[in-house]
Each structure stands twice: as C-alpha cells, then as structure tokens.
Amino acid sequence: MISKATLGRLPIYLKYLRSVNGSVTEISATTLSRGLNLGEVQVRKDLAAVCGSGRPKIGYKTKELIQSIENILSEKEPKEAVIIGAGKLGMALLDYTGFSEYGLRVIKAFDIDPTKCNEDVLPMNELHSYCLMHQIELGILAVKPESAQEAVNEMVKSGIRAIWSFSSQTPEVPQGVIVQYENLALSLAHLHNRMKNEAI
Amino acid sequence: MISKATLGRLPIYLKYLRSVNGSVTEISATTLSRGLNLGEVQVRKDLAAVCGSGRPKIGYKTKELIQSIENILSEKEPKEAVIIGAGKLGMALLDYTGFSEYGLRVIKAFDIDPTKCNEDVLPMNELHSYCLMHQIELGILAVKPESAQEAVNEMVKSGIRAIWSFSSQTPEVPQGVIVQYENLALSLAHLHNRMKNEAI
C-alpha cells in the first residue's frame, strides 16, 4: 500500500510531470528530484511504489507515470464522501477546497436537526437512500460524542465502509469497516511539544 | 523528545493513574498495560520517555508518574493559542473542545474583516498587543492561501514561535519559528487508499 507520506507528494509530482509532458517523453527519478528539489532516494521510492522500478538509466515514460498517479488520485473519477453532523466542524469540512487535489469530493452533510437542513445539508433520515443512490463508501463523522455510535450505525447500514472520525469516542463497527481517527488536539499538542524542545 | 504517538496516549494513562491513585502507591508498566489493555512493550517505552526507567520489579511511584504526565500535558498551566482567520475552519477550531485534554486553550481568533469581530474574534491589528500581553507563542493559521504570508509575518512579529498551518501555502518564516502543516485532504485520501487496499 502507498504510504501517507508518498500519497502526500503525488499531487506535486503530477503537477510537475504535466508541466514537462510533451517536451519530455521519458523522465528519471534523478531528473524529477532535481526539478522539484526533493531527495532522490525519496523520489525513487515514491515512483517505485506508484509505477514499478522504471527502466535502468532511462526511468519512466512520462505519460505512463502521469496515468499511474492520476489513477491513484482518482483524477478521472472523483470519489465522493458525505459528512454526518452539520455543526461548525462539519460545515468547515464541507467548505474545505483541498480535497479535490486527491480526487475526493465531499458533497453533502447530514444532520438530525431540521433547522440546519438546506441544499447542502440533508436530513439524517435521507442518508440511507442517498448513499445507496450515489454509491457512497466514505463518511466523515463530525457529531457530538453522545451521538457518535448511533451515527456510525446509520453510516454502516447505508453502505459506508470507511469512516474518518473527528469524534473522541471509539464507536463499535462490524468487521470490514475502517475507522480512522483525526485527533486535532493531538496535532497542536505535538507542535507545542516540538516548540518546548527547540527552546532547550 | 516525546513522540506524537506517546503523547496521544498520555491522557489515557493519566486518567487511569488518577483513578487508582490513593489505593496504589506504586505501579509497574505491566499493571498499567493490563489495566488499559495496551501492549506492555509500548506502555514500557511510553513511561520510560515520560519518567525514566522506573525501579526494577516495582515500577513507578504513582504520584510521581502522575506529576510527570501532568507537567508534559501542561495541566497546571494551560498553554494558550490564537487563531488567525475567523472563517468556517477558524471558528470550528475556536469551538473545538478537545484541546484541554492536552493542556491547550485556543482563546481568541483574529480577522481583518471587522464584520466578523466580536467578543471571541478580535481585529487583526490587535494581534500584536494581545500576543505580547498574554505571552502567546502558539498560533493557528486558518486564512485563505493569498493571505497566508502576510498573516504569518504578523504572527512572527507578535512573538509567535510555532504555527499550526491549515493553509496549502508554505510561507517563509525566520529561523527558530516552527511551521507544522495540517493536510486534512491527505488524511481523507489516506483513508480512501486504505479502503481500496482492504477491498483487494
């Protein structure tokens, strides 16, 4: 599986490769690493994970490399995700524009509170039919802790197989459903810790 | 330096230790790992990073361990942070309650738009005096890409030494200032990638 760190660099490679495509039909990890000012070993590993080992001394066909990266980033067919919970965080995520770089589209939020519902926020009881209709497999959990398990149950029933959770709760899920926790507080705490250590 | 993973488990240890403190004056990594259902090797490493190696066969004095963890989590003296940019994401972070677990308090947001200002959101031109007055060293960057460099310049001038950035831009900072990037899209992309790999 492609590591998170490699995945994070793919949009950078893709942008560069597209800019040279046409003028350069073949490109090596060395050339790419120089062009982007990245470590060669790292670039070599990244490209190997994406597109195999390349031809010795020549490298990769630029077009093939672009296609491989596009496939991984679901460029041609963006993957859609929904948010459960239209509080401040949920709405901020719905508004966040960075997802498209990774072939992802956060298309709707769902909430049990009818006063929050509008064109972008649908009532929770429509989650099931919406997910089936749009074949949604990715869900974002942004509800209050006390509602987390119930929301997760609804998500699973609706066919969601991967949950990105901003909740501090660890809900139970059936086997085959992945929950990935996003602990924003821990990220800031880690930065604080780094700062304390730099000062010593 | 304590790793992010270890840091993430400290609130769990602290809660447990406080619950047994009084009845247990000394505690070993083995006991703690059983009580919390965590791997013993991991717990042993975590405690060593926090409080040294402990006494053979006995472990740690419960009170000392509690104090060490409290110190790292700044329990007694919460560290304050400010947000630059009172858009949806900035307001969601200002509202986010999870920071206190790590001894952090996000106290104010700042914005150049006077219509956004209120009790919790101060005008950007007050950042400098506010940060000096409250000795703020931690700042959260949640502005639009085109305003990132200017906002960072103001943060640095105001004495902020560590910046948690939600911006896709990589602003220039003087030596000694840390910038830690939070790429939310990459987290969701990583989950998507994990899901695709599970399906194979």
Short mmCIF file of C-alpha atoms in Angstrom, two decimals:
data_model
loop_
_atom_site.label_atom_id
_atom_site.label_comp_id
_atom_site.label_asym_id
_atom_site.label_seq_id
_atom_site.Cartn_x
_atom_site.Cartn_y
_atom_site.Cartn_z
CA MET A 1 0.00 0.00 0.00
CA ILE A 2 1.18 3.52 -0.75
CA SER A 3 2.21 5.32 2.43
CA LYS A 4 0.56 8.52 3.57
CA ALA A 5 3.82 10.41 3.05
CA THR A 6 4.15 9.21 -0.55
CA LEU A 7 0.48 9.94 -1.20
CA GLY A 8 1.06 13.48 0.05
CA ARG A 9 3.73 14.08 -2.58
CA LEU A 10 1.78 12.70 -5.55
CA PRO A 11 -0.04 15.97 -6.38
CA ILE A 12 3.40 17.69 -6.51
CA TYR A 13 4.80 15.08 -8.90
CA LEU A 14 1.66 15.20 -11.04
CA LYS A 15 1.80 18.97 -11.41
CA TYR A 16 5.47 18.83 -12.42
CA LEU A 17 5.04 15.92 -14.83
CA ARG A 18 2.14 17.64 -16.56
CA SER A 19 4.25 20.77 -16.97
CA VAL A 20 7.03 18.85 -18.77
CA ASN A 21 4.80 16.39 -20.62
CA GLY A 22 5.06 16.97 -24.34
CA SER A 23 8.65 18.16 -24.20
CA VAL A 24 9.94 15.14 -22.25
CA THR A 25 8.72 11.65 -23.15
CA GLU A 26 10.85 9.86 -20.57
CA ILE A 27 11.86 11.00 -17.13
CA SER A 28 14.08 9.56 -14.42
CA ALA A 29 13.76 9.82 -10.64
CA THR A 30 17.00 11.83 -10.68
CA THR A 31 15.59 14.46 -13.06
CA LEU A 32 12.35 14.67 -11.13
CA SER A 33 14.12 15.02 -7.79
CA ARG A 34 16.30 17.86 -9.15
CA GLY A 35 13.37 19.61 -10.76
CA LEU A 36 11.42 19.55 -7.52
CA ASN A 37 14.36 19.95 -5.14
CA LEU A 38 13.43 16.73 -3.29
CA GLY A 39 15.72 13.96 -2.06
CA GLU A 40 16.49 11.49 -4.82
CA VAL A 41 16.13 8.40 -2.64
CA GLN A 42 12.69 9.53 -1.56
CA VAL A 43 11.55 10.27 -5.12
CA ARG A 44 12.89 6.92 -6.29
CA LYS A 45 10.93 5.09 -3.58
CA ASP A 46 7.78 7.07 -4.28
CA LEU A 47 7.88 6.35 -8.01
CA ALA A 48 8.60 2.67 -7.41
CA ALA A 49 5.51 2.47 -5.18
CA VAL A 50 3.42 4.14 -7.86
CA CYS A 51 4.72 2.68 -11.10
CA GLY A 52 7.28 -0.09 -10.50
CA SER A 53 11.02 0.26 -10.84
CA GLY A 54 11.34 2.04 -14.19
CA ARG A 55 13.95 1.25 -16.85
CA PRO A 56 17.59 1.46 -15.75
CA LYS A 57 19.27 4.78 -16.71
CA ILE A 58 16.11 5.93 -18.52
CA GLY A 59 13.38 5.94 -15.96
CA TYR A 60 9.69 6.17 -16.74
CA LYS A 61 7.57 7.08 -19.71
CA THR A 62 6.18 10.46 -18.68
CA LYS A 63 2.66 9.65 -19.89
CA GLU A 64 2.54 6.32 -18.07
CA LEU A 65 3.74 7.91 -14.86
CA ILE A 66 1.09 10.62 -15.16
CA GLN A 67 -1.59 7.99 -15.73
CA SER A 68 -0.47 5.90 -12.77
CA ILE A 69 -0.59 8.90 -10.46
CA GLU A 70 -3.94 10.01 -11.88
CA ASN A 71 -5.34 6.56 -11.18
CA ILE A 72 -4.20 6.61 -7.58
CA LEU A 73 -5.55 10.10 -7.08
CA SER A 74 -8.86 9.10 -8.74
CA GLU A 75 -8.45 12.11 -11.01
CA LYS A 76 -10.76 10.81 -13.69
CA GLU A 77 -13.47 9.65 -11.33
CA PRO A 78 -13.55 11.62 -8.08
CA LYS A 79 -14.59 9.65 -5.02
CA GLU A 80 -17.50 11.14 -3.16
CA ALA A 81 -17.82 11.40 0.61
CA VAL A 82 -20.53 12.62 2.96
CA ILE A 83 -20.38 14.27 6.37
CA ILE A 84 -22.54 13.28 9.31
CA GLY A 85 -23.10 16.26 11.59
CA ALA A 86 -23.56 19.79 10.28
CA GLY A 87 -22.04 21.63 13.22
CA LYS A 88 -19.22 24.13 12.82
CA LEU A 89 -16.62 21.48 12.04
CA GLY A 90 -18.87 19.62 9.61
CA MET A 91 -19.66 22.82 7.75
CA ALA A 92 -15.99 23.82 7.66
CA LEU A 93 -15.13 20.45 6.11
CA LEU A 94 -17.96 20.76 3.59
CA ASP A 95 -16.49 24.13 2.60
CA TYR A 96 -12.86 22.93 2.52
CA THR A 97 -11.48 23.05 -1.02
CA GLY A 98 -8.33 20.96 -0.63
CA PHE A 99 -9.94 17.55 -1.18
CA SER A 100 -10.09 17.80 -4.99
CA GLU A 101 -6.29 17.57 -5.19
CA TYR A 102 -6.65 13.96 -4.04
CA GLY A 103 -9.61 13.09 -6.24
CA LEU A 104 -12.09 13.45 -3.39
CA ARG A 105 -15.35 15.37 -3.23
CA VAL A 106 -17.21 16.00 -0.01
CA ILE A 107 -20.66 16.50 -1.44
CA LYS A 108 -23.28 16.64 1.29
CA ALA A 109 -23.69 16.86 5.03
CA PHE A 110 -26.46 15.18 7.01
CA ASP A 111 -27.97 16.29 10.30
CA ILE A 112 -30.84 15.29 12.56
CA ASP A 113 -31.68 18.95 13.22
CA PRO A 114 -34.19 20.02 10.53
CA THR A 115 -33.36 23.71 11.07
CA LYS A 116 -29.84 23.05 9.76
CA CYS A 117 -31.05 21.45 6.55
CA ASN A 118 -30.79 23.15 3.17
CA GLU A 119 -29.44 22.37 -0.28
CA ASP A 120 -26.11 21.12 1.11
CA VAL A 121 -27.33 19.66 4.40
CA LEU A 122 -29.90 16.88 4.14
CA PRO A 123 -31.97 15.34 6.92
CA MET A 124 -30.38 12.31 8.54
CA ASN A 125 -33.25 10.05 7.52
CA GLU A 126 -32.25 10.55 3.88
CA LEU A 127 -28.72 9.23 4.46
CA HIS A 128 -29.52 5.65 3.59
CA SER A 129 -31.20 6.30 0.25
CA TYR A 130 -28.68 8.98 -0.69
CA CYS A 131 -25.69 6.72 -0.04
CA LEU A 132 -27.19 3.83 -1.97
CA MET A 133 -28.10 6.08 -4.89
CA HIS A 134 -24.62 7.64 -5.08
CA GLN A 135 -22.69 4.54 -4.01
CA ILE A 136 -21.06 6.40 -1.13
CA GLU A 137 -18.40 4.42 0.74
CA LEU A 138 -16.56 7.23 2.55
CA GLY A 139 -18.11 9.03 5.50
CA ILE A 140 -16.91 11.77 7.81
CA LEU A 141 -18.09 11.65 11.42
CA ALA A 142 -18.44 15.12 12.93
CA VAL A 143 -21.18 14.71 15.53
CA LYS A 144 -21.24 15.24 19.29
CA PRO A 145 -19.70 12.35 21.31
CA GLU A 146 -23.07 11.16 22.62
CA SER A 147 -24.39 10.72 19.07
CA ALA A 148 -21.31 9.01 17.64
CA GLN A 149 -22.38 5.36 17.97
CA GLU A 150 -25.86 5.98 16.60
CA ALA A 151 -24.47 7.97 13.66
CA VAL A 152 -21.92 5.25 12.92
CA ASN A 153 -24.64 2.60 12.96
CA GLU A 154 -26.58 4.57 10.35
CA MET A 155 -23.45 5.07 8.25
CA VAL A 156 -22.66 1.36 8.25
CA LYS A 157 -26.27 0.48 7.37
CA SER A 158 -26.01 2.90 4.46
CA GLY A 159 -23.04 1.08 2.98
CA ILE A 160 -20.24 3.31 4.25
CA ARG A 161 -17.06 1.22 4.60
CA ALA A 162 -14.55 3.82 5.73
CA ILE A 163 -15.17 6.42 8.43
CA TRP A 164 -12.99 9.45 9.09
CA SER A 165 -13.85 10.30 12.67
CA PHE A 166 -13.40 13.64 14.42
CA SER A 167 -15.19 12.25 17.46
CA SER A 168 -13.32 11.42 20.65
CA GLN A 169 -15.49 8.33 21.01
CA THR A 170 -14.41 4.96 19.64
CA PRO A 171 -17.62 3.52 18.22
CA GLU A 172 -18.08 -0.17 17.54
CA VAL A 173 -18.13 -1.16 13.89
CA PRO A 174 -18.56 -4.52 12.18
CA GLN A 175 -15.55 -6.22 10.65
CA GLY A 176 -14.60 -4.78 7.28
CA VAL A 177 -15.41 -1.19 8.23
CA ILE A 178 -12.36 1.02 8.79
CA VAL A 179 -12.40 3.90 11.27
CA GLN A 180 -9.58 6.42 11.07
CA TYR A 181 -9.41 8.91 13.93
CA GLU A 182 -8.40 12.51 13.43
CA ASN A 183 -7.19 13.97 16.69
CA LEU A 184 -6.77 17.68 16.04
CA ALA A 185 -5.87 18.42 19.66
CA LEU A 186 -3.01 15.93 19.49
CA SER A 187 -1.57 17.67 16.44
CA LEU A 188 -1.47 21.00 18.26
CA ALA A 189 -0.08 19.30 21.38
CA HIS A 190 2.67 17.73 19.27
CA LEU A 191 3.58 21.15 17.89
CA HIS A 192 3.64 22.58 21.41
CA ASN A 193 5.95 19.77 22.44
CA ARG A 194 8.25 20.39 19.48
CA MET A 195 8.41 24.06 20.41
CA LYS A 196 9.29 23.27 24.04
CA ASN A 197 12.09 21.01 22.87
CA GLU A 198 13.51 23.55 20.43
CA ALA A 199 13.77 26.05 23.27
CA ILE A 200 16.01 23.81 25.37
CA MET B 1 11.51 14.31 22.53
CA ILE B 2 8.26 12.50 23.26
CA SER B 3 6.73 11.10 20.08
CA LYS B 4 3.30 12.11 18.86
CA ALA B 5 2.05 8.56 19.41
CA THR B 6 3.23 8.51 23.04
CA LEU B 7 1.81 11.98 23.60
CA GLY B 8 -1.53 10.75 22.32
CA ARG B 9 -1.67 8.03 24.98
CA LEU B 10 -0.74 10.27 27.94
CA PRO B 11 -4.32 11.44 28.67
CA ILE B 12 -5.34 7.76 28.84
CA TYR B 13 -2.57 6.91 31.30
CA LEU B 14 -3.32 10.00 33.36
CA LYS B 15 -6.99 9.15 33.70
CA TYR B 16 -6.18 5.60 34.79
CA LEU B 17 -3.45 6.62 37.23
CA ARG B 18 -5.72 9.15 38.86
CA SER B 19 -8.41 6.51 39.27
CA VAL B 20 -6.03 4.16 41.14
CA ASN B 21 -4.06 6.85 42.99
CA GLY B 22 -4.66 6.55 46.73
CA SER B 23 -5.15 2.79 46.62
CA VAL B 24 -1.91 2.10 44.72
CA THR B 25 1.28 3.95 45.67
CA GLU B 26 3.48 2.14 43.17
CA ILE B 27 2.62 0.89 39.72
CA SER B 28 4.50 -1.07 37.07
CA ALA B 29 4.25 -0.87 33.29
CA THR B 30 2.87 -4.42 33.37
CA THR B 31 -0.01 -3.49 35.68
CA LEU B 32 -0.78 -0.38 33.68
CA SER B 33 -0.75 -2.25 30.37
CA ARG B 34 -3.13 -4.90 31.75
CA GLY B 35 -5.44 -2.31 33.27
CA LEU B 36 -5.69 -0.45 29.98
CA ASN B 37 -5.48 -3.45 27.66
CA LEU B 38 -2.48 -1.97 25.84
CA GLY B 39 0.71 -3.71 24.69
CA GLU B 40 3.24 -3.98 27.52
CA VAL B 41 6.25 -3.07 25.35
CA GLN B 42 4.51 0.08 24.21
CA VAL B 43 3.49 1.11 27.72
CA ARG B 44 7.03 0.46 28.98
CA LYS B 45 8.51 2.67 26.25
CA ASP B 46 5.94 5.41 26.85
CA LEU B 47 6.61 5.51 30.60
CA ALA B 48 10.37 5.48 30.05
CA ALA B 49 10.03 8.51 27.77
CA VAL B 50 7.94 10.30 30.39
CA CYS B 51 9.57 9.36 33.67
CA GLY B 52 12.78 7.36 33.17
CA SER B 53 13.11 3.64 33.57
CA GLY B 54 11.39 3.02 36.92
CA ARG B 55 12.58 0.65 39.62
CA PRO B 56 13.08 -2.99 38.60
CA LYS B 57 10.11 -5.22 39.56
CA ILE B 58 8.35 -2.32 41.28
CA GLY B 59 7.90 0.33 38.66
CA TYR B 60 6.96 3.91 39.36
CA LYS B 61 5.62 5.89 42.28
CA THR B 62 2.06 6.60 41.17
CA LYS B 63 2.18 10.21 42.33
CA GLU B 64 5.46 10.93 40.56
CA LEU B 65 4.18 9.41 37.35
CA ILE B 66 1.02 11.49 37.57
CA GLN B 67 3.08 14.63 38.12
CA SER B 68 5.39 13.88 35.20
CA ILE B 69 2.47 13.39 32.84
CA GLU B 70 0.73 16.48 34.19
CA ASN B 71 3.86 18.51 33.52
CA ILE B 72 4.10 17.32 29.93
CA LEU B 73 0.41 17.98 29.36
CA SER B 74 0.76 21.43 30.97
CA GLU B 75 -2.18 20.51 33.20
CA LYS B 76 -1.41 23.07 35.86
CA GLU B 77 -0.74 25.93 33.47
CA PRO B 78 -2.61 25.58 30.19
CA LYS B 79 -0.82 26.93 27.15
CA GLU B 80 -2.80 29.48 25.19
CA ALA B 81 -3.04 29.67 21.42
CA VAL B 82 -4.70 32.07 18.99
CA ILE B 83 -6.23 31.56 15.56
CA ILE B 84 -5.61 33.82 12.59
CA GLY B 85 -8.60 33.77 10.27
CA ALA B 86 -12.19 33.59 11.50
CA GLY B 87 -13.63 31.70 8.56
CA LYS B 88 -15.58 28.46 8.98
CA LEU B 89 -12.50 26.41 9.85
CA GLY B 90 -11.14 29.01 12.27
CA MET B 91 -14.48 29.22 14.07
CA ALA B 92 -14.76 25.42 14.22
CA LEU B 93 -11.32 25.23 15.83
CA LEU B 94 -12.21 28.00 18.29
CA ASP B 95 -15.24 25.94 19.25
CA TYR B 96 -13.41 22.59 19.42
CA THR B 97 -13.33 21.30 22.99
CA GLY B 98 -10.67 18.59 22.71
CA PHE B 99 -7.64 20.81 23.28
CA SER B 100 -7.98 20.97 27.06
CA GLU B 101 -7.03 17.30 27.36
CA TYR B 102 -3.54 18.30 26.26
CA GLY B 103 -3.27 21.42 28.39
CA LEU B 104 -4.06 23.73 25.50
CA ARG B 105 -6.55 26.55 25.23
CA VAL B 106 -7.46 28.22 21.98
CA ILE B 107 -8.63 31.55 23.32
CA LYS B 108 -9.20 34.05 20.53
CA ALA B 109 -9.43 34.33 16.78
CA PHE B 110 -8.25 37.35 14.79
CA ASP B 111 -9.56 38.57 11.45
CA ILE B 112 -9.06 41.54 9.16
CA ASP B 113 -12.81 41.67 8.44
CA PRO B 114 -14.38 43.97 11.06
CA THR B 115 -17.84 42.46 10.46
CA LYS B 116 -16.56 39.14 11.85
CA CYS B 117 -15.28 40.69 15.07
CA ASN B 118 -16.96 40.16 18.42
CA GLU B 119 -16.01 39.03 21.90
CA ASP B 120 -14.13 35.98 20.59
CA VAL B 121 -12.87 37.39 17.32
CA LEU B 122 -10.62 40.43 17.58
CA PRO B 123 -9.45 42.72 14.78
CA MET B 124 -6.15 41.70 13.24
CA ASN B 125 -4.48 44.97 14.25
CA GLU B 126 -4.86 43.94 17.89
CA LEU B 127 -2.89 40.71 17.40
CA HIS B 128 0.46 42.20 18.30
CA SER B 129 -0.55 43.78 21.61
CA TYR B 130 -2.74 40.81 22.55
CA CYS B 131 0.05 38.28 22.00
CA LEU B 132 2.57 40.34 23.95
CA MET B 133 0.13 40.86 26.81
CA HIS B 134 -0.76 37.15 27.02
CA GLN B 135 2.67 35.82 26.04
CA ILE B 136 1.23 33.81 23.16
CA GLU B 137 3.70 31.56 21.38
CA LEU B 138 1.33 29.19 19.57
CA GLY B 139 -0.67 30.33 16.56
CA ILE B 140 -3.10 28.59 14.22
CA LEU B 141 -3.14 29.71 10.60
CA ALA B 142 -6.58 29.39 9.02
CA VAL B 143 -6.65 32.11 6.37
CA LYS B 144 -7.10 31.99 2.59
CA PRO B 145 -3.94 30.99 0.66
CA GLU B 146 -3.36 34.51 -0.68
CA SER B 147 -3.27 35.96 2.85
CA ALA B 148 -1.01 33.28 4.36
CA GLN B 149 2.37 35.00 4.08
CA GLU B 150 1.08 38.32 5.37
CA ALA B 151 -0.66 36.64 8.29
CA VAL B 152 2.47 34.66 9.13
CA ASN B 153 4.57 37.83 9.09
CA GLU B 154 2.21 39.40 11.62
CA MET B 155 2.27 36.26 13.77
CA VAL B 156 6.06 36.19 13.85
CA LYS B 157 6.24 39.92 14.68
CA SER B 158 3.84 39.25 17.55
CA GLY B 159 6.17 36.69 19.12
CA ILE B 160 4.52 33.50 17.87
CA ARG B 161 7.16 30.79 17.58
CA ALA B 162 5.11 27.79 16.47
CA ILE B 163 2.49 27.88 13.72
CA TRP B 164 -0.06 25.16 13.06
CA SER B 165 -0.99 25.77 9.46
CA PHE B 166 -4.14 24.70 7.66
CA SER B 167 -3.06 26.66 4.62
CA SER B 168 -1.83 24.92 1.47
CA GLN B 169 0.82 27.63 1.12
CA THR B 170 4.30 27.21 2.58
CA PRO B 171 5.08 30.67 3.95
CA GLU B 172 8.60 31.83 4.68
CA VAL B 173 9.48 32.11 8.34
CA PRO B 174 12.67 33.20 10.11
CA GLN B 175 14.90 30.58 11.70
CA GLY B 176 13.58 29.44 15.06
CA VAL B 177 9.92 29.56 14.04
CA ILE B 178 8.33 26.13 13.50
CA VAL B 179 5.55 25.59 10.97
CA GLN B 180 3.59 22.35 11.20
CA TYR B 181 1.23 21.65 8.30
CA GLU B 182 -2.13 20.01 8.77
CA ASN B 183 -3.28 18.49 5.50
CA LEU B 184 -6.86 17.37 6.10
CA ALA B 185 -7.34 16.31 2.49
CA LEU B 186 -4.36 13.98 2.75
CA SER B 187 -5.86 12.29 5.81
CA LEU B 188 -9.08 11.53 3.94
CA ALA B 189 -7.08 10.45 0.86
CA HIS B 190 -5.08 8.08 3.05
CA LEU B 191 -8.29 6.55 4.41
CA HIS B 192 -9.62 6.17 0.86
CA ASN B 193 -6.39 4.43 -0.09
CA ARG B 194 -6.63 2.09 2.90
CA MET B 195 -10.20 1.24 1.93
CA LYS B 196 -9.19 0.46 -1.65
CA ASN B 197 -6.44 -1.85 -0.41
CA GLU B 198 -8.74 -3.68 2.02
CA ALA B 199 -11.08 -4.44 -0.84
CA ILE B 200 -8.41 -6.26 -2.85
#
